[in-house]
Coordinates of C-alpha atoms in Angstrom, one line a residue:
M222 CA -8.5 41.7 24.1
N223 CA -5.6 43.1 22.3
N224 CA -4.0 40.8 19.7
D225 CA -0.6 41.3 21.3
K226 CA -1.8 39.3 24.2
L227 CA -1.8 36.3 21.8
L228 CA 2.0 36.7 21.5
S229 CA 2.8 35.9 25.1
A230 CA 6.1 34.4 26.3
D231 CA 4.2 31.3 27.2
L232 CA 3.0 30.9 23.6
F233 CA 6.6 31.3 22.3
H234 CA 7.9 28.8 24.8
R235 CA 5.3 26.3 23.7
L236 CA 5.9 27.0 20.0
D237 CA 9.5 26.2 20.5
M238 CA 8.5 22.6 21.1
L239 CA 7.4 22.5 17.5
N240 CA 11.0 22.7 16.3
A241 CA 10.9 18.9 16.5
V242 CA 8.2 18.8 13.8
K243 CA 9.7 18.3 10.4
D244 CA 6.8 20.2 8.7
M245 CA 7.3 23.9 8.2
I246 CA 5.3 26.0 10.7
F247 CA 4.9 29.8 10.4
V248 CA 3.0 32.2 12.8
I249 CA 1.8 35.2 10.9
K250 CA 0.2 38.4 12.3
A251 CA -2.7 39.7 10.2
D252 CA -3.4 43.4 10.3
G253 CA -5.9 44.3 7.6
D254 CA -4.3 43.5 4.3
T255 CA -0.8 43.2 5.8
F256 CA 0.7 39.8 6.9
C257 CA 3.9 39.8 8.9
Y258 CA 6.1 36.9 10.1
I259 CA 6.4 36.7 14.0
W260 CA 7.7 33.2 14.4
M261 CA 8.7 30.1 12.5
N262 CA 10.2 26.7 13.4
Q263 CA 13.6 25.4 12.4
A264 CA 12.3 23.4 9.5
A265 CA 10.8 26.6 8.0
C266 CA 14.0 28.6 8.5
Y267 CA 16.0 25.9 6.8
E268 CA 13.7 25.4 3.8
I269 CA 13.3 29.1 2.9
G270 CA 16.9 30.0 3.9
V271 CA 16.2 32.7 6.5
D272 CA 16.6 33.3 10.3
E273 CA 14.9 35.3 13.0
T274 CA 15.8 38.6 11.4
I275 CA 12.7 38.3 9.2
Y276 CA 10.4 38.6 12.2
G277 CA 8.2 41.6 11.7
R278 CA 8.7 41.7 7.9
Q279 CA 5.8 41.3 5.5
I280 CA 5.5 38.3 3.3
E281 CA 6.2 40.5 0.2
D282 CA 9.6 41.2 1.6
V283 CA 10.5 37.5 1.9
L284 CA 8.7 35.6 -0.9
S285 CA 9.0 36.0 -4.6
P286 CA 6.2 37.8 -6.5
E287 CA 5.1 34.5 -7.9
Q288 CA 4.8 33.0 -4.4
V289 CA 3.0 36.0 -3.0
A290 CA 0.5 35.7 -5.8
V291 CA -0.4 32.2 -4.6
V292 CA 0.0 32.6 -0.8
K293 CA -1.5 36.1 -0.1
P294 CA -5.1 35.4 -1.4
K295 CA -5.2 32.3 0.8
Y296 CA -4.2 34.3 3.9
Q297 CA -6.8 36.9 3.0
Q298 CA -9.4 34.2 2.7
A299 CA -8.5 32.7 6.1
A300 CA -8.6 36.1 7.8
A301 CA -11.9 37.0 6.2
E302 CA -13.7 33.7 6.8
K303 CA -12.0 33.0 10.1
S304 CA -11.9 29.3 9.2
T305 CA -9.2 26.8 8.4
I306 CA -8.0 26.8 4.7
V307 CA -6.2 23.8 3.1
Y308 CA -4.6 24.0 -0.3
E309 CA -1.8 22.5 -2.4
D310 CA 0.7 24.3 -4.6
T311 CA 3.9 23.5 -6.5
F312 CA 7.1 25.0 -5.1
V313 CA 10.1 25.3 -7.5
T314 CA 13.6 25.6 -6.0
S315 CA 17.1 25.0 -7.2
R316 CA 16.7 21.4 -6.0
G317 CA 13.7 20.8 -8.2
S318 CA 9.9 21.0 -8.2
F319 CA 8.0 20.0 -5.0
V320 CA 4.3 19.7 -4.1
R321 CA 3.3 21.3 -0.8
E322 CA 0.2 21.0 1.3
T323 CA -0.6 24.1 3.4
I324 CA -3.0 24.4 6.3
L325 CA -3.9 27.9 7.4
I326 CA -5.4 28.1 11.0
P327 CA -6.7 31.5 12.2
I328 CA -6.6 31.9 15.9
C329 CA -9.3 34.3 17.1
F330 CA -11.4 35.3 20.0
E331 CA -15.1 36.1 20.3
N332 CA -16.1 39.6 19.1
E333 CA -12.6 40.2 17.7
T334 CA -11.1 40.1 14.2
C335 CA -8.6 37.5 13.3
G336 CA -5.2 38.5 14.6
I337 CA -2.9 35.5 14.2
I338 CA -2.7 32.9 11.4
V339 CA -0.7 29.6 11.9
A340 CA 0.5 28.0 8.7
V341 CA 1.5 24.4 8.6
V342 CA 3.3 23.5 5.4
R343 CA 4.5 20.0 4.5
D344 CA 6.2 18.5 1.4
V345 CA 3.9 15.9 0.0
T346 CA 5.9 15.2 -3.2
E347 CA 7.1 11.8 -2.1
R348 CA 3.6 10.8 -0.9
K349 CA 2.2 11.7 -4.3
K350 CA 4.9 9.7 -6.1
K351 CA 4.4 6.7 -3.8
E352 CA 0.6 6.8 -4.3
Q353 CA 1.2 6.6 -8.1
E354 CA 3.8 3.8 -7.7
R355 CA 1.5 1.9 -5.4
Q356 CA -1.4 2.2 -7.8
K357 CA 0.8 0.9 -10.7
A358 CA 2.2 -2.0 -8.6
N359 CA -1.3 -3.0 -7.4
W360 CA -2.6 -3.1 -10.9
E361 CA 0.3 -5.3 -12.2
L362 CA -0.3 -7.7 -9.3
E363 CA -4.1 -7.9 -9.6
I364 CA -4.6 -8.0 -13.4
N365 CA -5.5 -11.6 -14.0
E366 CA -8.7 -13.3 -14.5
Q367 CA -8.9 -15.1 -11.1
K368 CA -8.6 -11.7 -9.3
F369 CA -10.6 -9.5 -11.7
R370 CA -14.0 -9.9 -10.0
A371 CA -12.6 -9.1 -6.6
L372 CA -10.7 -6.2 -8.0
M373 CA -13.9 -4.8 -9.6
E374 CA -16.0 -5.2 -6.5
H375 CA -13.6 -4.0 -3.8
N376 CA -11.6 -1.3 -5.5
T377 CA -12.3 2.2 -4.2
D378 CA -11.6 3.7 -7.7
I379 CA -13.9 3.5 -10.7
I380 CA -12.8 0.6 -13.1
F381 CA -14.1 0.6 -16.6
E382 CA -13.4 -2.2 -19.1
L383 CA -13.6 -0.9 -22.7
D384 CA -13.6 -2.8 -26.0
L385 CA -11.4 -1.6 -28.9
H386 CA -14.1 0.8 -30.0
G387 CA -14.2 2.5 -26.6
T388 CA -17.6 0.9 -25.6
V389 CA -18.0 0.2 -21.9
R390 CA -18.2 -3.6 -21.3
R391 CA -18.0 -3.6 -17.5
V392 CA -17.8 -1.1 -14.7
N393 CA -17.7 -1.5 -10.9
H394 CA -20.3 -0.1 -8.5
V395 CA -18.0 2.9 -7.5
V396 CA -19.2 4.7 -10.6
E397 CA -22.6 5.3 -9.0
T398 CA -21.0 6.9 -5.9
V399 CA -18.7 9.2 -7.9
L400 CA -20.7 9.9 -11.1
G401 CA -24.3 9.1 -10.2
Y402 CA -24.8 6.6 -13.0
S403 CA -25.7 2.9 -12.4
A404 CA -23.5 0.3 -14.1
D405 CA -26.4 -0.6 -16.4
E406 CA -26.7 3.0 -17.6
M407 CA -23.1 3.0 -18.7
I408 CA -22.6 -0.5 -20.1
G409 CA -23.0 -0.6 -23.9
R410 CA -22.4 3.1 -24.4
L411 CA -19.3 4.9 -25.6
F412 CA -17.1 6.0 -22.7
I413 CA -16.2 9.2 -24.6
I414 CA -19.8 10.6 -24.4
F415 CA -19.4 10.9 -20.7
V416 CA -16.2 13.0 -21.0
A417 CA -16.5 16.8 -21.1
R418 CA -16.4 18.2 -24.6
E419 CA -13.2 20.2 -24.1
D420 CA -11.4 17.0 -23.0
R421 CA -12.7 14.5 -25.6
K422 CA -9.9 14.8 -28.1
R423 CA -7.2 14.3 -25.5
A424 CA -9.1 11.4 -24.0
L425 CA -9.4 9.7 -27.4
R426 CA -5.7 10.2 -28.0
H427 CA -4.8 8.5 -24.7
L428 CA -7.3 5.7 -25.5
Q429 CA -5.7 5.1 -28.9
K430 CA -2.3 4.9 -27.3
A431 CA -3.6 2.2 -24.9
I432 CA -5.1 0.3 -27.9
E433 CA -1.6 0.5 -29.4
G434 CA -0.1 -1.1 -26.3
G435 CA 0.9 1.9 -24.2
S436 CA -0.1 2.8 -20.7
E437 CA -0.5 6.4 -19.5
E438 CA -2.1 8.5 -16.8
Y439 CA -4.0 11.7 -17.5
E440 CA -6.7 13.9 -16.1
V441 CA -10.1 14.7 -17.6
S442 CA -13.5 16.2 -16.6
V443 CA -16.4 13.8 -16.8
Y444 CA -20.1 14.7 -16.6
H445 CA -22.0 13.6 -13.4
R446 CA -25.5 12.3 -13.9
A447 CA -26.7 15.6 -12.3
G448 CA -24.9 17.6 -15.0
K449 CA -21.9 18.9 -12.9
K450 CA -18.3 18.1 -13.9
V451 CA -16.1 15.7 -11.9
N452 CA -12.3 15.7 -12.3
L453 CA -10.9 12.2 -12.7
Q454 CA -7.3 11.0 -12.8
I455 CA -7.3 8.0 -15.3
K456 CA -4.8 5.3 -16.0
N457 CA -5.4 3.3 -19.2
V458 CA -4.0 -0.2 -19.2
P459 CA -4.2 -2.4 -22.3
V460 CA -5.7 -5.8 -21.9
I461 CA -3.4 -8.2 -23.8
V462 CA -4.6 -11.6 -24.7
H463 CA -2.3 -13.9 -26.8
N464 CA 0.1 -11.0 -27.5
Q465 CA -2.7 -8.8 -28.9
V466 CA -4.6 -5.9 -27.3
A467 CA -8.2 -7.1 -26.7
G468 CA -9.5 -4.1 -24.8
V469 CA -8.5 -1.4 -22.3
F470 CA -9.0 -1.1 -18.5
C471 CA -9.5 2.4 -17.2
I472 CA -8.8 3.1 -13.6
A473 CA -10.3 6.4 -12.6
K474 CA -9.6 8.1 -9.3
N475 CA -11.8 10.9 -8.0
I476 CA -9.5 13.9 -7.3
M477 CA -12.3 16.3 -6.3
E478 CA -12.3 15.4 -2.7
K479 CA -10.2 17.5 -0.3
K480 CA -9.5 16.8 3.3
Q481 CA -11.7 18.9 5.6
W482 CA -9.9 20.3 8.5
L483 CA -11.5 21.4 11.7
S484 CA -11.6 25.1 12.5
S485 CA -10.4 25.9 16.0
C486 CA -10.7 28.8 18.4
G487 CA -9.6 28.7 22.0
E488 CA -6.4 27.4 23.6
R489 CA -3.6 28.3 21.2
Y490 CA -0.8 25.8 21.3
R491 CA -3.0 22.9 22.6
K492 CA -5.5 23.4 19.8
L493 CA -2.8 23.5 17.2
V494 CA -1.3 20.2 18.4
E495 CA -4.6 18.6 19.0
F496 CA -5.7 18.7 15.4
L497 CA -2.4 17.9 13.7
P498 CA -2.9 14.8 11.5
E499 CA 0.2 13.2 13.1
A500 CA -0.1 11.4 16.4
I501 CA 2.0 13.2 19.1
I502 CA 2.8 11.5 22.4
V503 CA 4.8 13.0 25.2
F504 CA 6.2 10.6 27.9
N505 CA 8.7 11.1 30.7
T506 CA 12.1 9.4 31.1
E507 CA 10.4 6.4 32.8
G508 CA 8.2 5.9 29.8
K509 CA 5.0 7.1 31.4
I510 CA 2.7 8.8 28.9
M511 CA 1.9 12.4 30.0
Y512 CA 0.2 13.8 26.9
I513 CA -1.4 12.5 23.7
N514 CA -3.3 14.3 21.0
L515 CA -6.6 13.1 19.4
A516 CA -4.8 11.5 16.4
G517 CA -2.6 9.5 18.9
V518 CA -5.7 8.3 20.8
K519 CA -7.3 7.1 17.6
L520 CA -4.0 5.5 16.4
L521 CA -3.6 3.5 19.6
G522 CA -7.2 2.3 19.6
G523 CA -8.5 4.4 22.5
K524 CA -11.8 6.2 22.8
Q525 CA -10.7 8.9 25.3
K526 CA -7.3 10.3 26.4
K527 CA -7.7 8.7 29.8
D528 CA -7.5 5.3 28.1
I529 CA -3.9 6.1 27.1
I530 CA -2.4 8.7 29.5
G531 CA -0.7 7.2 32.5
N532 CA 0.3 4.0 30.7
A533 CA 3.9 3.2 30.0
I534 CA 4.8 3.6 26.3
W535 CA 6.3 0.1 26.5
K536 CA 2.8 -1.4 27.0
F537 CA 2.1 -0.8 23.4
F538 CA 5.3 -2.5 22.1
R539 CA 4.7 -5.7 20.2
N540 CA 7.4 -7.6 22.1
A541 CA 7.9 -5.4 25.2
A542 CA 9.6 -8.1 27.2
Q543 CA 12.2 -8.7 24.6
I544 CA 13.2 -5.1 24.1
A545 CA 17.0 -4.8 24.5
P546 CA 18.2 -2.2 27.0
K547 CA 19.9 -0.2 24.2
R548 CA 16.7 0.1 22.3
R549 CA 14.8 1.2 25.5
K550 CA 17.5 3.8 26.2
Q551 CA 16.8 5.2 22.7
W552 CA 13.2 5.9 23.7
Q553 CA 14.2 7.4 27.1
N554 CA 16.9 9.9 26.2
S555 CA 17.7 11.9 23.2
S556 CA 19.5 15.3 23.1
D557 CA 18.5 15.9 19.4
V558 CA 15.9 14.9 17.0
Q559 CA 16.6 11.2 16.0
E560 CA 16.6 9.6 12.7
I561 CA 13.2 8.3 11.8
F562 CA 12.7 4.6 12.4
V563 CA 9.9 2.0 12.3
E564 CA 8.5 0.3 15.5
E565 CA 5.8 -2.4 15.8
F566 CA 3.1 -1.5 18.3
V567 CA -0.1 -3.2 19.5
R568 CA -3.3 -1.2 19.8
L569 CA -5.6 -1.5 22.8
D570 CA -7.9 -3.7 20.7
G571 CA -5.0 -6.1 20.1
K572 CA -4.4 -5.1 16.5
P573 CA -0.7 -4.9 15.5
I574 CA 0.4 -1.8 13.6
Y575 CA 3.7 -0.5 12.2
L576 CA 4.6 3.1 13.2
E577 CA 7.1 5.5 11.7
V578 CA 8.6 7.3 14.8
S579 CA 10.5 10.5 15.2
L580 CA 11.7 11.2 18.8
S581 CA 13.1 14.3 20.4
S582 CA 13.7 15.6 23.9
V583 CA 11.4 18.3 25.2
E584 CA 10.4 19.9 28.5
Y585 CA 6.8 19.2 29.6
A586 CA 5.1 20.3 32.8
G587 CA 8.4 21.4 34.2
E588 CA 10.3 18.1 33.7
S589 CA 12.4 16.5 31.0
A590 CA 10.4 14.3 28.6
M591 CA 10.4 12.7 25.2
Q592 CA 8.1 13.8 22.4
G593 CA 7.3 11.3 19.7
I594 CA 5.7 12.0 16.3
F595 CA 4.0 8.9 14.9
R596 CA 2.8 8.0 11.5
D597 CA 0.9 4.8 10.7
V598 CA 2.8 2.9 7.9
T599 CA 1.1 -0.5 8.5
E600 CA -0.4 -0.5 5.0
K601 CA 2.9 0.3 3.4
I602 CA 4.8 -2.4 5.4
N603 CA 2.1 -5.0 4.8
Y604 CA 2.1 -4.1 1.1
E605 CA 5.8 -4.6 0.9
K606 CA 5.5 -7.9 2.6
Q607 CA 2.7 -8.9 0.2
L608 CA 4.9 -7.9 -2.8
E609 CA 7.7 -10.0 -1.4
F610 CA 5.4 -13.0 -0.9
L611 CA 3.9 -12.7 -4.4
A612 CA 7.3 -12.5 -5.9
F613 CA 8.0 -16.1 -4.8
H614 CA 4.6 -17.7 -4.4
D615 CA 1.6 -18.7 -6.6
P616 CA -1.3 -16.3 -5.7
L617 CA -4.0 -19.0 -6.2
T618 CA -2.5 -22.0 -4.1
K619 CA 0.0 -20.0 -2.0
L620 CA 2.6 -22.6 -2.9
P621 CA 6.2 -21.6 -3.9
N622 CA 6.5 -20.6 -7.5
R623 CA 9.1 -21.7 -10.1
R624 CA 11.6 -19.1 -9.1
L625 CA 11.6 -20.0 -5.4
F626 CA 11.5 -23.8 -6.2
F627 CA 14.7 -23.5 -8.3
D628 CA 16.4 -21.8 -5.4
I629 CA 15.2 -24.4 -2.9
V630 CA 16.4 -27.3 -5.1
D631 CA 19.8 -25.8 -5.6
K632 CA 20.3 -25.4 -1.9
S633 CA 19.0 -28.9 -1.2
I634 CA 21.4 -30.4 -3.7
I635 CA 24.3 -28.8 -1.8
E636 CA 22.9 -30.1 1.5
A637 CA 22.4 -33.6 0.0
E638 CA 26.0 -33.7 -1.1
R639 CA 27.1 -32.7 2.4
T640 CA 25.0 -35.4 4.1
K641 CA 25.5 -38.1 1.4
S642 CA 21.8 -38.4 0.9
G643 CA 19.6 -38.3 -2.3
L644 CA 16.7 -36.3 -3.5
A645 CA 14.1 -36.6 -6.3
V646 CA 12.0 -34.2 -8.3
L647 CA 8.4 -35.2 -9.3
Y648 CA 6.8 -33.3 -12.2
L649 CA 2.9 -33.6 -12.0
D650 CA 0.3 -32.7 -14.6
M651 CA -3.4 -33.1 -13.9
D652 CA -5.0 -35.2 -16.6
N653 CA -7.9 -33.6 -18.6
F654 CA -8.0 -30.4 -16.5
K655 CA -9.2 -28.4 -19.5
D656 CA -12.4 -30.5 -19.6
V657 CA -13.1 -29.4 -16.0
N658 CA -12.7 -25.7 -16.9
D659 CA -14.8 -26.1 -20.1
T660 CA -17.6 -28.0 -18.4
F661 CA -17.9 -26.3 -15.0
G662 CA -16.1 -23.0 -15.4
H663 CA -12.9 -21.4 -14.1
D664 CA -14.2 -20.9 -10.6
I665 CA -14.7 -24.7 -10.1
G666 CA -11.4 -25.2 -11.9
D667 CA -9.6 -22.9 -9.5
E668 CA -11.1 -24.7 -6.5
L669 CA -10.0 -28.0 -7.9
L670 CA -6.4 -26.7 -8.3
K671 CA -6.4 -25.6 -4.7
Q672 CA -7.7 -28.9 -3.4
F673 CA -5.4 -30.8 -5.7
A674 CA -2.4 -28.8 -4.3
K675 CA -3.4 -29.5 -0.7
R676 CA -3.7 -33.2 -1.4
I677 CA -0.2 -33.3 -2.9
K678 CA 1.2 -31.4 0.1
K679 CA -0.5 -33.7 2.6
N680 CA 0.7 -36.9 0.9
V681 CA 4.4 -35.9 0.4
G682 CA 4.9 -34.7 4.0
E683 CA 5.8 -31.3 5.5
H684 CA 9.5 -31.6 5.1
N685 CA 9.2 -31.9 1.3
V686 CA 8.4 -29.0 -1.0
V687 CA 5.5 -28.6 -3.4
C688 CA 5.5 -25.9 -6.1
R689 CA 2.9 -24.8 -8.7
I690 CA 4.6 -23.6 -11.9
G691 CA 1.5 -22.6 -13.8
G692 CA -1.8 -24.0 -15.1
D693 CA -2.3 -27.6 -13.9
E694 CA 1.4 -28.4 -13.5
F695 CA 3.2 -28.9 -10.2
L696 CA 6.7 -29.8 -9.0
V697 CA 7.6 -31.8 -5.8
L698 CA 11.0 -32.0 -4.2
L699 CA 11.6 -35.1 -2.1
K700 CA 14.4 -34.7 0.3
G701 CA 16.5 -37.3 2.2
V702 CA 15.8 -40.1 -0.4
K703 CA 17.8 -43.2 0.6
E704 CA 16.4 -45.8 -1.9
R705 CA 14.7 -45.6 -5.2
T706 CA 11.9 -47.7 -3.6
D707 CA 11.2 -44.7 -1.3
V708 CA 10.3 -42.6 -4.3
H709 CA 8.2 -45.5 -5.7
Q710 CA 6.2 -45.7 -2.5
I711 CA 5.5 -41.9 -2.3
A712 CA 4.6 -41.7 -6.0
K713 CA 2.2 -44.7 -5.7
R714 CA 0.6 -43.3 -2.6
L715 CA 0.3 -39.9 -4.2
S716 CA -1.2 -41.3 -7.4
T717 CA -3.8 -43.4 -5.4
N718 CA -4.9 -40.4 -3.2
I719 CA -5.1 -38.0 -6.2
R720 CA -7.7 -40.3 -7.8
K721 CA -10.1 -40.0 -4.8
P722 CA -13.1 -37.8 -5.5
Y723 CA -13.1 -34.0 -4.9
R724 CA -16.2 -32.4 -3.4
I725 CA -16.6 -28.8 -4.8
K726 CA -19.9 -27.1 -4.0
H727 CA -22.6 -29.5 -5.2
L728 CA -20.3 -31.4 -7.5
T729 CA -18.2 -34.6 -7.2
I730 CA -15.2 -34.4 -9.5
R731 CA -12.7 -37.2 -10.2
T732 CA -9.4 -36.6 -11.8
T733 CA -6.0 -38.3 -12.2
A734 CA -2.4 -37.2 -12.7
S735 CA 0.6 -38.1 -14.7
M736 CA 4.0 -37.9 -13.1
G737 CA 7.6 -37.8 -14.3
I738 CA 10.4 -38.5 -11.8
A739 CA 14.1 -37.6 -11.8
V740 CA 16.5 -38.8 -9.0
S741 CA 19.7 -37.0 -8.0
P742 CA 22.5 -37.5 -8.5
I743 CA 21.9 -40.2 -11.1
D744 CA 19.6 -38.0 -13.3
G745 CA 21.3 -34.7 -12.7
T746 CA 23.1 -32.5 -10.1
T747 CA 21.5 -29.2 -10.8
S748 CA 18.0 -27.9 -10.5
K749 CA 17.7 -27.3 -14.2
A750 CA 18.9 -30.8 -15.2
L751 CA 16.6 -32.5 -12.6
I752 CA 13.5 -30.6 -13.6
H753 CA 14.2 -31.0 -17.3
H754 CA 14.6 -34.8 -17.0
A755 CA 11.5 -35.0 -14.8
D756 CA 9.7 -33.2 -17.6
Q757 CA 10.9 -35.7 -20.2
A758 CA 9.7 -38.5 -18.0
L759 CA 6.3 -36.8 -17.6
Y760 CA 6.0 -36.7 -21.4
Q761 CA 6.3 -40.5 -21.4
A762 CA 3.7 -40.8 -18.6
K763 CA 1.2 -38.5 -20.4
M764 CA 1.2 -40.9 -23.3
K765 CA -0.7 -43.4 -21.1
K766 CA -2.0 -41.0 -18.4
N767 CA -2.8 -41.8 -14.7
C768 CA 0.7 -43.2 -14.1
Y769 CA 4.2 -42.3 -13.2
R770 CA 7.5 -42.8 -15.0
F771 CA 11.1 -42.5 -14.0
Y772 CA 13.6 -40.8 -16.3
S773 CA 15.7 -43.1 -18.4
F774 CA 18.4 -42.2 -20.9

């Protein structure tokens, strides 16, 4: 079969559908050591600033010598090996430096040499940046003693804890998967002895900066137990206790792994689309799904294409019945590629997911249709929601934190003034909590704090607000207070129920609490004044313990 048969009008018609894809796509004809452009999508034309006049020209006529030095060996490799090649490179333009991922897919037939190479090029700069930002944000959220054990056990990266001499004190189990060493083989030894000799000075320099309080990322080669070298990206984070650096956490990510892409021979356009990493779904103007690629089947929770094809796209919407006609019209008709937006879907297994969607109109099987390119952004959306929750809540008890509590009190004061009602702030401190931690350990102490918080919330009622401000201290906002006796009754009931025993594992623990109370508007008309006066009343109560005191001038 002559290679020119690969360049049929049918192929070009189908390739035109890829103009909706935001990745750059090039179709290159390989003839020995010569590589010529024969087609590219609109994204590629825009990015490299050319048009169809370059069709038939060699890559040396279009790219700079520096770019040819990177690209041509990869094309030669793909043509010689007749297998998919994936690589990354840095692309410098007048707009700055970009990281690109390129997939080279040779299209060939049995007993013939490779004649066509399809190149899919995407800008992964933002993804790289977001990965680093996410790693940093995760670390800042997780770095506390209560979460450390879970972080060590469940993190997919290697985590070392080093002392100020660089000796490994703790390391998680991932080290065995990546480097071949057990945790016991590394603990007690200097971390630097595992680093390749040529990188040791640089690694020591970064470790010293962390000991001095800095935090940096760097790459080093580390010896595997079998003797080979493994490239790691490491972030050093100082462990600060009482304003002094007590050690260093090293988060090490294995950057040796590369995605393996399937080689494909056979149907030209279909194979290209089938193995794109993005989910691609084509549906008609009524919403009936006509085509879906393998990534789309997996994304929507199907096992086979027939599980998805024939269904209406609306079936997968989270709230299909509540979709406004205007939004449904957006999915049914578009003359151009739309702005990317996020939609909430439900998979066949019932699992909700957030998808980033790009829609465009296409022609499929002789009729007008819509093509959607879908990316799963569930983890990103949930992560953003978690960040928002943790910004305003205590991670241990899930109660509002001090920041949120102040905001709630300020709004409640305005509402109380409008309704001519009162409110009160209770400042609670658990008596002798340090003894529980010292005697039974922090795990038991944490469980006691959680049960203590639940007991407060149960006794003050759902319409009132409970907050943990840190340690064993809690704040309670009582709304709709009519008489001072109302506060007396709640404080008395709360004090009585707090004294009841707590069952934690095999232990029975008893504790009491001291409370300070400030009532609005008599004791203050701002959140700051009420909490400050409740704190002063708490100070009086702590002198006796196991009691409550109202603020008095």
